XYZ file of C-alpha atoms in Angstrom:
674
model
C 0.000 0.000 0.000
C 1.404 3.406 -0.942
C 2.168 5.713 1.958
C -0.015 8.765 2.435
C 1.347 12.324 2.401
C 0.626 12.443 6.138
C 2.734 9.372 6.777
C 5.543 10.698 4.586
C 5.489 13.988 6.487
C 5.564 12.210 9.843
C 8.459 10.018 8.711
C 10.335 13.051 7.380
C 9.799 14.905 10.680
C 10.933 11.880 12.658
C 14.123 11.523 10.583
C 14.851 15.235 10.928
C 14.396 15.113 14.694
C 16.596 12.014 14.863
C 19.407 13.770 13.003
C 19.149 16.833 15.256
C 19.240 14.611 18.333
C 22.330 12.832 17.002
C 24.161 16.107 16.368
C 23.165 17.359 19.825
C 24.691 14.239 21.374
C 27.882 14.747 19.385
C 28.077 18.357 20.549
C 27.733 17.209 24.189
C 30.423 14.580 23.645
C 32.928 17.128 22.305
C 32.035 19.594 25.073
C 32.874 16.897 27.637
C 36.093 16.142 25.749
C 37.146 19.783 25.874
C 36.171 20.122 29.529
C 38.370 17.174 30.506
C 41.221 18.263 28.222
C 41.269 21.816 29.588
C 41.408 20.556 33.151
C 44.918 19.307 32.420
C 46.095 21.642 29.644
C 45.824 25.385 29.146
C 44.415 25.187 25.623
C 42.757 22.622 23.375
C 45.415 23.572 20.838
C 48.150 22.475 23.245
C 49.355 18.869 23.010
C 49.522 16.150 25.672
C 53.232 15.638 26.319
C 53.374 12.673 28.732
C 51.656 9.500 29.877
C 50.797 11.232 33.137
C 48.920 14.030 31.353
C 47.055 11.499 29.219
C 46.045 9.505 32.285
C 44.827 12.617 34.125
C 42.813 13.850 31.128
C 41.170 10.448 30.708
C 40.313 10.387 34.404
C 38.691 13.802 34.123
C 36.559 12.417 31.283
C 35.225 9.654 33.518
C 37.593 6.875 32.413
C 39.810 4.703 34.572
C 42.818 3.869 32.387
C 45.048 0.997 33.395
C 48.724 1.094 32.567
C 48.031 -1.349 29.750
C 45.464 1.055 28.285
C 47.841 4.015 28.551
C 50.596 2.031 26.838
C 48.213 1.168 23.999
C 47.881 4.849 23.088
C 51.291 6.069 24.216
C 53.860 3.810 22.573
C 57.632 4.135 22.430
C 57.218 6.195 19.225
C 54.695 8.644 20.719
C 55.955 12.130 21.517
C 52.635 13.978 21.861
C 48.876 13.641 21.372
C 46.600 16.473 20.284
C 42.958 17.156 21.079
C 41.815 15.170 18.033
C 43.730 12.130 19.282
C 42.195 12.557 22.730
C 38.653 12.614 21.286
C 39.409 9.483 19.277
C 40.622 7.705 22.419
C 37.471 8.654 24.336
C 35.350 7.236 21.521
C 37.102 3.894 21.951
C 37.400 3.834 25.747
C 33.796 3.951 26.901
C 32.854 4.622 30.548
C 31.638 1.776 32.712
C 28.001 0.884 33.347
C 26.716 -0.445 36.647
C 25.804 -3.806 35.115
C 29.357 -4.275 33.845
C 30.809 -3.384 37.228
C 28.482 -5.772 39.034
C 29.282 -8.512 36.548
C 32.995 -8.025 37.222
C 32.529 -8.416 40.975
C 30.183 -11.316 40.302
C 33.113 -13.297 38.921
C 34.487 -13.323 42.481
C 31.182 -13.578 44.337
C 30.398 -17.078 43.070
C 27.551 -17.666 45.545
C 25.894 -14.377 44.499
C 25.562 -13.058 48.049
C 26.302 -9.478 47.096
C 29.402 -9.362 49.266
C 33.131 -10.185 48.984
C 35.192 -11.158 52.013
C 37.988 -8.730 52.807
C 40.542 -11.553 52.903
C 39.570 -12.599 49.381
C 39.719 -8.987 48.206
C 43.187 -8.547 49.737
C 44.447 -11.620 47.907
C 43.157 -10.428 44.512
C 44.193 -6.785 44.757
C 47.719 -7.453 45.974
C 48.548 -10.101 43.367
C 46.733 -9.110 40.155
C 46.631 -6.235 37.672
C 48.096 -2.950 38.952
C 49.119 -4.573 42.257
C 48.132 -2.667 45.385
C 49.918 -2.580 48.723
C 48.377 -3.910 51.904
C 47.901 -0.329 53.175
C 46.130 0.745 49.983
C 43.657 -2.124 50.204
C 43.069 -1.402 53.877
C 42.113 2.177 53.019
C 39.388 0.751 50.790
C 38.021 -1.841 53.205
C 37.782 0.645 56.085
C 35.310 2.874 54.231
C 32.014 2.734 56.134
C 29.951 3.370 53.004
C 30.464 -0.157 51.749
C 32.108 -2.032 54.660
C 29.781 -4.614 56.179
C 31.216 -6.894 58.887
C 34.541 -7.608 57.192
C 32.822 -7.902 53.801
C 32.667 -5.515 50.846
C 29.158 -4.529 49.725
C 30.217 -4.199 46.101
C 26.841 -2.872 44.901
C 27.299 0.223 47.108
C 30.937 0.403 46.038
C 29.853 0.533 42.362
C 27.240 3.200 43.087
C 29.826 5.410 44.779
C 32.248 4.843 41.913
C 29.708 5.908 39.263
C 28.542 8.903 41.328
C 32.099 10.090 41.910
C 32.940 9.634 38.226
C 29.987 11.778 37.157
C 30.838 14.423 39.758
C 34.348 14.615 38.341
C 33.033 15.117 34.796
C 30.491 17.688 35.979
C 33.160 19.650 37.822
C 35.198 19.854 34.616
C 32.160 21.036 32.625
C 31.239 23.630 35.257
C 34.789 24.965 35.239
C 34.636 25.272 31.466
C 31.405 27.280 31.626
C 32.426 29.652 34.424
C 36.053 30.387 33.513
C 36.254 33.114 30.806
C 39.690 31.928 29.732
C 38.442 28.396 29.242
C 35.327 29.597 27.416
C 37.698 31.144 24.894
C 39.164 27.653 24.419
C 35.698 26.125 23.987
C 36.464 26.317 20.280
C 38.319 23.004 20.349
C 40.272 21.607 17.419
C 38.285 18.532 16.336
C 39.270 17.654 12.763
C 38.886 14.891 10.267
C 42.065 12.915 9.474
C 42.521 14.531 6.075
C 42.366 18.036 7.542
C 45.938 18.305 8.767
C 47.975 21.191 7.410
C 49.378 20.533 3.928
C 52.328 22.589 2.767
C 51.729 23.770 -0.778
C 53.416 26.110 -3.249
C 52.296 29.668 -2.618
C 49.552 30.457 -5.091
C 49.604 33.556 -7.207
C 47.192 36.388 -6.572
C 43.797 35.611 -8.017
C 41.264 38.010 -9.510
C 38.720 36.202 -7.335
C 40.309 37.613 -4.153
C 38.214 40.300 -2.546
C 38.403 42.156 0.744
C 34.694 42.836 0.661
C 32.361 40.597 2.614
C 29.451 40.830 0.207
C 31.205 39.328 -2.799
C 28.993 36.983 -4.850
C 29.870 33.312 -5.000
C 27.725 32.313 -7.959
C 24.348 32.994 -9.505
C 21.643 32.406 -6.959
C 24.107 32.366 -4.073
C 24.516 35.504 -2.025
C 26.843 36.487 0.744
C 26.314 39.038 3.436
C 28.054 39.861 6.678
C 26.691 37.858 9.580
C 25.836 39.369 12.942
C 28.723 39.912 15.358
C 29.518 36.676 17.124
C 31.527 35.366 20.015
C 34.137 33.998 17.615
C 34.738 37.286 15.841
C 38.010 39.031 16.554
C 38.406 42.796 16.508
C 41.841 42.307 14.994
C 41.050 40.249 11.936
C 37.920 38.482 10.741
C 35.800 37.826 7.689
C 32.295 36.481 7.241
C 30.729 34.439 4.453
C 27.068 33.666 3.892
C 25.665 31.349 1.224
C 21.940 30.680 0.889
C 20.937 27.521 -0.964
C 17.341 26.866 -1.954
C 15.816 23.439 -1.460
C 15.384 22.892 -5.200
C 19.078 23.434 -5.951
C 20.505 21.298 -3.159
C 20.806 18.067 -5.124
C 20.483 19.227 -8.721
C 22.984 22.043 -9.145
C 24.112 20.763 -12.545
C 22.987 17.894 -14.709
C 25.212 15.293 -16.300
C 23.756 14.942 -19.780
C 24.965 11.918 -21.715
C 24.561 12.443 -25.481
C 23.564 9.581 -27.751
C 27.154 9.324 -28.970
C 28.247 8.112 -25.532
C 26.340 4.892 -26.107
C 29.198 3.832 -28.369
C 31.875 4.696 -25.848
C 33.819 1.924 -24.131
C 33.141 1.497 -20.424
C 34.737 0.171 -17.257
C 33.302 -0.102 -13.758
C 34.457 -0.846 -10.246
C 32.749 -0.907 -6.894
C 34.189 0.065 -3.535
C 33.205 1.172 -0.062
C 33.710 3.921 2.498
C 34.224 2.619 6.029
C 33.790 4.914 9.009
C 35.941 3.628 11.847
C 35.175 3.906 15.546
C 37.657 6.809 15.890
C 36.070 8.794 13.028
C 38.657 7.929 10.380
C 37.257 7.213 6.905
C 38.999 4.639 4.737
C 38.111 3.523 1.220
C 39.386 1.745 -1.851
C 41.799 3.645 -4.113
C 42.098 3.004 -7.837
C 44.476 3.249 -10.764
C 43.044 4.135 -14.181
C 44.946 3.379 -17.396
C 44.133 5.077 -20.698
C 46.118 3.746 -23.695
C 45.482 6.928 -25.725
C 44.086 10.435 -25.429
C 40.319 10.394 -25.250
C 37.218 12.191 -24.135
C 36.236 10.665 -20.796
C 33.195 10.690 -18.512
C 33.669 9.679 -14.862
C 30.885 9.206 -12.292
C 30.666 8.012 -8.693
C 27.548 7.295 -6.677
C 26.424 5.241 -3.677
C 25.929 1.619 -4.691
C 22.477 0.202 -4.068
C 23.019 -3.334 -2.854
C 19.999 -5.519 -3.758
C 17.949 -5.379 -0.577
C 15.985 -8.172 1.003
C 12.267 -7.564 1.355
C 11.513 -5.093 4.115
C 15.005 -3.578 4.191
C 15.602 0.044 3.298
C 18.636 1.752 1.766
C 19.505 4.921 3.678
C 23.056 5.635 2.600
C 22.029 7.284 -0.683
C 22.169 10.597 1.190
C 25.918 10.077 1.793
C 27.841 12.498 -0.404
C 30.541 11.112 -2.689
C 33.253 12.572 -4.891
C 36.176 11.362 -6.952
C 39.495 13.166 -7.374
C 41.481 12.452 -10.565
C 45.260 12.704 -10.247
C 47.853 12.166 -12.975
C 50.774 9.864 -12.185
C 54.121 11.236 -13.325
C 57.544 9.772 -12.560
C 56.552 8.337 -9.169
C 53.412 7.495 -7.293
C 54.228 10.222 -4.780
C 54.355 12.839 -7.526
C 50.650 13.107 -8.383
C 49.127 16.111 -10.098
C 45.462 17.051 -9.587
C 43.628 16.976 -12.910
C 40.049 17.502 -11.795
C 37.264 16.176 -9.603
C 33.607 15.237 -9.918
C 31.792 18.539 -9.393
C 28.742 17.911 -11.632
C 25.747 16.491 -9.796
C 22.458 14.798 -10.599
C 20.806 13.674 -7.371
C 23.211 11.195 -5.739
C 25.453 10.923 -8.851
C 28.591 13.082 -9.051
C 30.517 13.260 -12.298
C 33.188 14.891 -14.441
C 33.562 15.050 -18.187
C 36.603 16.174 -20.137
C 39.636 15.009 -22.081
C 42.516 13.011 -20.622
C 45.825 12.180 -22.244
C 47.280 8.684 -22.433
C 48.778 7.471 -19.193
C 48.074 6.327 -15.656
C 45.720 8.192 -13.315
C 44.813 7.707 -9.682
C 41.173 7.892 -8.647
C 40.696 8.838 -4.989
C 37.131 8.467 -3.669
C 36.070 11.019 -1.093
C 33.199 11.770 1.269
C 33.069 14.731 3.636
C 31.907 12.695 6.628
C 28.925 15.014 7.144
C 26.445 12.236 6.408
C 28.517 9.114 7.045
C 27.970 9.133 10.781
C 27.068 6.729 13.503
C 23.402 6.737 14.465
C 22.275 5.231 17.739
C 19.553 2.688 17.054
C 17.520 0.596 19.419
C 18.087 -3.018 18.419
C 16.445 -5.762 20.415
C 17.997 -9.187 20.315
C 20.653 -10.550 18.020
C 20.111 -12.184 14.647
C 20.789 -15.903 14.403
C 23.542 -16.747 11.947
C 23.563 -20.553 12.048
C 21.227 -23.362 13.078
C 21.305 -27.157 13.311
C 19.017 -29.404 11.292
C 17.416 -32.640 12.484
C 20.680 -34.493 11.909
C 22.635 -31.977 13.975
C 24.378 -30.505 10.921
C 25.143 -26.791 10.907
C 23.509 -24.559 8.282
C 23.356 -20.813 7.599
C 20.073 -19.102 8.439
C 18.070 -17.616 5.590
C 18.685 -14.078 6.881
C 22.422 -14.610 7.144
C 22.600 -16.138 3.665
C 20.851 -13.045 2.273
C 23.330 -10.794 4.098
C 26.310 -12.756 2.769
C 24.986 -12.355 -0.766
C 24.748 -8.585 -0.138
C 28.357 -8.622 1.005
C 29.343 -10.602 -2.078
C 27.805 -7.933 -4.329
C 29.790 -5.245 -2.530
C 33.180 -6.971 -2.578
C 32.779 -8.199 -6.181
C 34.463 -5.002 -7.382
C 34.280 -5.707 -11.133
C 30.695 -6.987 -10.911
C 31.299 -10.219 -12.842
C 29.579 -12.405 -10.247
C 32.873 -13.986 -9.147
C 35.578 -13.141 -6.607
C 39.142 -13.031 -7.849
C 42.003 -13.522 -5.410
C 42.641 -9.757 -5.410
C 38.989 -8.982 -4.641
C 38.873 -11.634 -1.949
C 42.020 -10.231 -0.351
C 40.432 -6.788 0.049
C 37.677 -8.596 1.934
C 40.221 -10.510 4.033
C 42.287 -7.431 4.845
C 39.173 -5.626 5.984
C 37.812 -8.445 8.140
C 40.929 -10.207 9.444
C 43.900 -8.012 8.581
C 45.562 -10.851 6.656
C 45.881 -11.851 3.007
C 45.266 -15.160 1.316
C 48.306 -16.349 -0.642
C 48.335 -18.483 -3.783
C 48.801 -21.684 -1.804
C 45.791 -21.001 0.418
C 43.773 -19.991 -2.653
C 44.587 -23.375 -4.197
C 43.173 -25.040 -1.073
C 40.007 -22.963 -1.463
C 39.774 -24.134 -5.045
C 39.826 -27.758 -3.881
C 37.087 -27.258 -1.280
C 34.778 -24.570 -2.627
C 33.055 -23.916 -5.920
C 35.113 -21.822 -8.349
C 34.957 -20.792 -11.977
C 38.013 -19.650 -13.904
C 39.982 -19.610 -10.649
C 37.453 -17.233 -9.069
C 35.130 -17.929 -6.133
C 31.406 -18.241 -6.890
C 28.558 -17.028 -4.696
C 27.905 -20.568 -3.510
C 31.583 -21.025 -2.770
C 31.535 -17.847 -0.681
C 28.528 -19.103 1.305
C 30.177 -22.481 1.878
C 33.396 -20.812 3.037
C 31.485 -18.947 5.757
C 29.680 -22.124 6.771
C 33.068 -23.795 7.140
C 34.127 -21.059 9.595
C 31.077 -21.812 11.723
C 31.838 -25.541 11.608
C 35.453 -24.920 12.586
C 34.210 -23.354 15.833
C 31.440 -25.913 16.376
C 28.703 -23.352 15.742
C 30.302 -20.445 17.618
C 29.417 -17.390 15.442
C 32.342 -15.274 16.719
C 34.315 -15.171 13.453
C 31.147 -14.555 11.477
C 30.249 -11.575 13.658
C 33.765 -10.159 13.257
C 33.194 -10.220 9.496
C 29.795 -8.564 9.740
C 30.804 -5.855 12.198
C 33.912 -4.870 10.260
C 31.823 -4.497 7.094
C 29.305 -2.161 8.730
C 26.474 -4.544 9.652
C 24.720 -4.407 13.005
C 23.179 -7.074 15.207
C 20.016 -6.965 13.140
C 22.008 -7.704 9.953
C 21.353 -4.202 8.614
C 23.984 -2.351 6.664
C 21.737 0.704 6.514
C 22.463 1.492 10.158
C 25.866 1.718 11.837
C 26.599 -1.392 13.826
C 26.335 -1.394 17.585
C 28.592 -3.136 20.033
C 27.336 -6.685 19.701
C 29.616 -7.981 22.438
C 31.286 -6.374 25.427
C 34.580 -4.704 24.686
C 37.601 -4.218 26.896
C 37.134 -1.017 28.833
C 39.261 1.154 31.071
C 37.723 2.922 34.041
C 38.083 6.182 35.846
C 40.103 6.811 38.961
C 42.105 9.478 40.672
C 40.100 12.502 41.764
C 37.860 10.702 44.236
C 36.994 10.857 47.937
C 37.786 7.129 47.952
C 41.473 6.609 47.290
C 42.795 3.854 45.026
C 39.574 3.324 43.011
C 41.636 3.032 39.863
C 43.808 0.194 41.118
C 40.816 -1.709 42.484
C 39.051 -1.713 39.168
C 42.176 -2.428 37.145
C 42.826 -5.526 39.253
C 39.226 -6.711 39.270
C 38.719 -6.139 35.593
C 41.896 -7.901 34.624
C 40.469 -10.921 36.432
C 37.115 -10.393 34.737
C 38.542 -10.092 31.237
C 40.713 -13.167 31.604
C 37.678 -15.330 32.406
C 37.383 -17.999 29.642
C 33.592 -18.066 29.835
C 33.388 -14.516 28.519
C 36.111 -14.773 25.857
C 37.026 -11.122 26.390
C 40.406 -11.442 24.718
C 38.642 -12.018 21.418
C 35.951 -9.415 22.071
C 38.513 -6.685 22.621
C 39.695 -7.065 19.030
C 36.351 -6.014 17.566
C 36.206 -2.652 15.839
C 33.088 -0.702 15.010
C 32.526 0.564 11.492
C 29.799 2.105 9.393
C 29.863 1.588 5.655
C 28.688 3.185 2.435
C 29.313 1.180 -0.757
C 29.796 3.109 -3.994
C 30.293 2.419 -7.685
C 32.603 4.182 -10.172
C 31.828 4.234 -13.904
C 34.379 5.272 -16.550
C 33.412 5.868 -20.216
C 35.999 6.706 -22.902
C 35.371 7.651 -26.517
C 38.530 6.411 -28.274
C 39.915 3.588 -26.128
C 39.113 0.944 -23.560
C 39.700 2.321 -20.040
C 41.041 -0.058 -17.394
C 40.369 0.558 -13.704
C 41.827 -1.467 -10.864
C 41.520 -1.181 -7.075
C 45.018 -0.979 -5.580
C 44.505 -0.345 -1.868
C 42.007 0.030 0.967
C 43.170 2.785 3.302
C 42.614 6.315 4.565
C 42.904 9.147 2.055
C 46.160 10.483 3.455
C 48.157 13.491 2.291
C 47.407 12.895 -1.405
C 43.683 13.310 -0.841
C 44.206 16.212 1.579
C 46.274 18.036 -1.019
C 43.733 17.331 -3.770
C 40.824 18.670 -1.682
C 42.703 21.860 -0.833
C 43.807 22.461 -4.416
C 40.310 21.899 -5.791
C 38.838 24.532 -3.466
C 41.636 27.019 -4.110
C 41.342 26.559 -7.894
C 37.540 26.747 -8.067
C 36.421 28.715 -5.021
C 36.066 32.353 -4.086
C 38.892 33.797 -1.988
C 38.764 36.454 0.733
C 41.568 38.046 2.633
C 41.034 37.925 6.373
C 40.382 41.582 7.186
C 43.340 43.033 9.022
C 45.663 40.184 8.068
C 46.911 40.269 4.492
C 48.570 36.839 4.671
C 45.494 34.788 5.642
C 43.069 33.730 2.888
C 39.704 31.982 3.253
C 38.579 30.047 0.157
C 34.929 28.974 -0.111
C 33.596 26.651 -2.779
C 30.204 25.108 -3.313
C 30.268 21.815 -5.213
C 26.831 20.325 -5.713
C 25.136 19.960 -2.354
C 28.129 20.751 -0.164
C 30.258 23.763 0.712
C 33.944 23.511 1.581
C 36.193 26.191 3.041
C 39.998 26.151 3.059
C 42.337 28.376 5.063
C 45.675 29.398 3.559
C 48.413 30.837 5.742
C 51.065 32.650 3.670
C 52.857 34.061 6.697
C 56.032 32.785 8.329
C 54.254 31.954 11.592
C 51.548 29.494 12.574
C 48.096 30.989 13.118
C 45.010 29.957 15.067
C 41.752 30.636 13.265
C 38.466 30.626 15.157
C 35.466 29.425 13.145
C 31.896 30.321 14.136
C 28.833 28.803 12.434
C 26.246 29.936 14.986
C 24.252 31.907 12.405
C 24.001 29.010 9.945
C 20.573 27.476 9.481
C 19.632 23.879 8.661
C 23.299 22.882 8.326
C 25.666 20.197 9.525
C 29.438 20.055 9.173
C 32.061 17.341 9.271
C 33.449 18.495 12.611
C 30.217 18.224 14.565
C 30.830 21.627 16.196
C 29.256 25.034 15.665
C 32.331 26.750 17.117
C 35.870 25.453 16.871
C 39.424 26.512 16.107
C 42.108 25.269 13.757
C 45.835 25.765 13.756
C 47.412 26.410 10.352
C 51.150 25.938 9.969
C 53.313 28.582 8.230
C 53.214 28.585 4.417
C 50.475 25.942 4.311
C 46.766 25.442 3.851
C 44.153 23.120 5.303
C 40.441 22.365 5.119
C 38.478 24.449 7.579
C 35.224 22.513 7.227
C 32.726 20.817 4.932
C 29.069 21.834 5.293
C 25.870 20.262 3.959
C 22.155 20.703 4.509
C 20.678 18.907 7.482
C 17.381 18.675 5.576
C 17.747 19.028 1.804
C 14.014 19.545 1.352
C 14.332 22.947 2.983
C 16.412 26.062 2.340
C 19.743 26.108 4.168
C 22.050 28.981 5.004
C 25.797 28.696 5.464
C 26.910 31.656 7.575
C 30.458 31.466 8.841
C 32.817 33.902 10.551
C 36.566 33.195 10.442
C 38.595 35.248 12.898
C 42.225 35.386 13.929
C 42.829 34.028 17.409
C 45.303 35.313 19.901
C-alpha cells in the first residue's frame, strides 16, 4: 500500500528530529572532551606531552585507564597527542556501566551473596593487575559506606564509583562554563584525518580575491556579513554567507549523456567507504589506465546493494566525490587533474579530455552524512542453526546478508571473486591476506569458476568457519561488524557493540582513594575469564559503511580501472581537496591580516572552506557557524578553532544541509585568534 502524504510527512519529521538529536549528542560529547582536556592543559590547541597528562585527562573524562590502556595509546614512538587524538581515544574507551561493574565483581562472588570477604579482596588486589599494597587495600576496606562486617558490599561500592565519576566530569564542565579563559578555548580543534595542514606552493594572486564581505559566490548564491559573534576578533575576521534553496541542493548541474556516448567503451568498479570507531574514513583507491588520449566521462555514486524484502537503503544521502590525479615519474608525484563537481541527485561526475597514461582515482566523502546513528536493536540475529541431523547450516537471513556482502566486494561486478577482490575482503575483516597456496586449497574445497570464487563457494566458506568453531558465530560476527552490519544484519544502520569490549575505568580525583587500582585488578580478572572470551571481544572494531560504484566511459579507447589499496585518504587526498577549493572557489583576505586567505567553494550539495596561511608563523583561526541554518558540518561543532602551519593550507570545514528539502544557510565567521 502506498504511503499517504501524512505518513511521509511524519516520517520526514521523525528523521529530521533524529538527526538533530544525534548532532546534539555529538556536541555534548565534544564539550565533555574539551572540559576534561582543559582541566589538564591550558588550551585545546596544546598537546599532551606525557603519559601522566594522558592519564589525568582520561580520568577527568570519567575513564579509569590501566597502565596497559595508557601504553596502547602512548607507545615508544609517541611524543605527543593532540585534542583530536584525545577525542578518538574517548570514543574507543567507553565509561563503565553499573551492570558491567556488578558482573565483574560477580566473577568473584560465586555464591551471588552481594558481598566479597575482605581476605579474598586482599588476595586479589595485591597479586593481580596494577598490584596494590596492603595499606592501599586497607584504606578501601575501612570505608564505612560499603564495609559490612569484614565484607565488601560491592553494589554500594559501584554506586559510589559511578557517582564520583559523574561528579568529576560535571566539575570539569562547570569549570569550562564559568572560567572566561576556558570559554575562549571552547572552540576546540576537532578535525577529520585529512584536515591536517598541507604545505603547498604559494599560489599567485587571483582576480577572485576580494576584501569585501558581500562578494557573490555564484548565480543564486549571495553572501552578506553575519551578525557579530563570540568567535569574531576585533583584529582580523571575515564572514561568508551562502543561501541555498531546497530545489538546488541536489540538482545544481545535470550530467547529460549524449547519444554518442552509447558507443563509448566502459569500465566499472565498486568500492566502499568505512567509518571507523575513531572517526577515520577509509576507502578503496584506484588506478586508471588510458592507452590513448580520449574524451572521458567519470561518475561516482552510492551503490544500491539488492535489498531483502523489508530492508531500506539509507546511505544514498551520503555524499561522494572522486578526485582524478595524474601519475608522473613516481606514485608520490601526483598532479590534480580535476574532480567530480557535476551532480544529478546522488550521482557526481566529471567530463573532459585526458591524455594517455596512468591516473589515480581517490574516492572522497566529507563525513557530514557518514555518521554513527544510535539505534535501538532488540535481540541478536541468528547466523547458524542445526538441522534434524545436527548438521550446521546458515540461516536464511544470514545467507541473504552474505549475498549482499558478495555484491559489494565483487568489485568488477562479474559475479565472481578473484584472489585480489577476496584479499580486500580478508584485509578488511581479518587483517591478513590469502596467498596463492591457500587460494589453491580454497579451489579444492569450494566452488570456483576460472579460478574465481562463486557465490555458492563464498557461502560455503562462511559455513566452514562456523563448523570450525562448532557453531560459535564469533568469526562470522567479526566479518559482519567490520563491514558495517549491526546485530540486526542491517547495513543501513551503523553497527552497535554486539559484544562487550575491553574497557578502562576512571580513577584518581575521588573521595575514595585507590579506586583506579581496584578496578584495574578486578577487571583484569574479569577479562581473563574464559567463559566470557574477552580477549577475542577486545579485538572487535566498530565501522559504518557506504558502498559506492565508479563508472568510466571513454570515446577512443578501452579504459582499465583497478583497485590498488584500501586505506585512509592520506596526504594525497588532503592536497587534492585543498587544491580543488583554491582553484575553483572564491577567496577572501582575512580583514586586518593580508597573509590569511579563506577560500569557499560550493560543489553540488556541499560547501567547503579552506584556510591558507602565507605568513612565516603558525596561526590559530576561530570558526563560528552559529548563524548558519539547517546545516551540519564534518566536525560536529558550531564553534571550533584550527591551527594552520606557516606557508600551508588546510580544510576548515565541509558543510551540507541537514534537511535538503528545505532552504539552508551557510553563515560562517573566520577570525584570527590570539
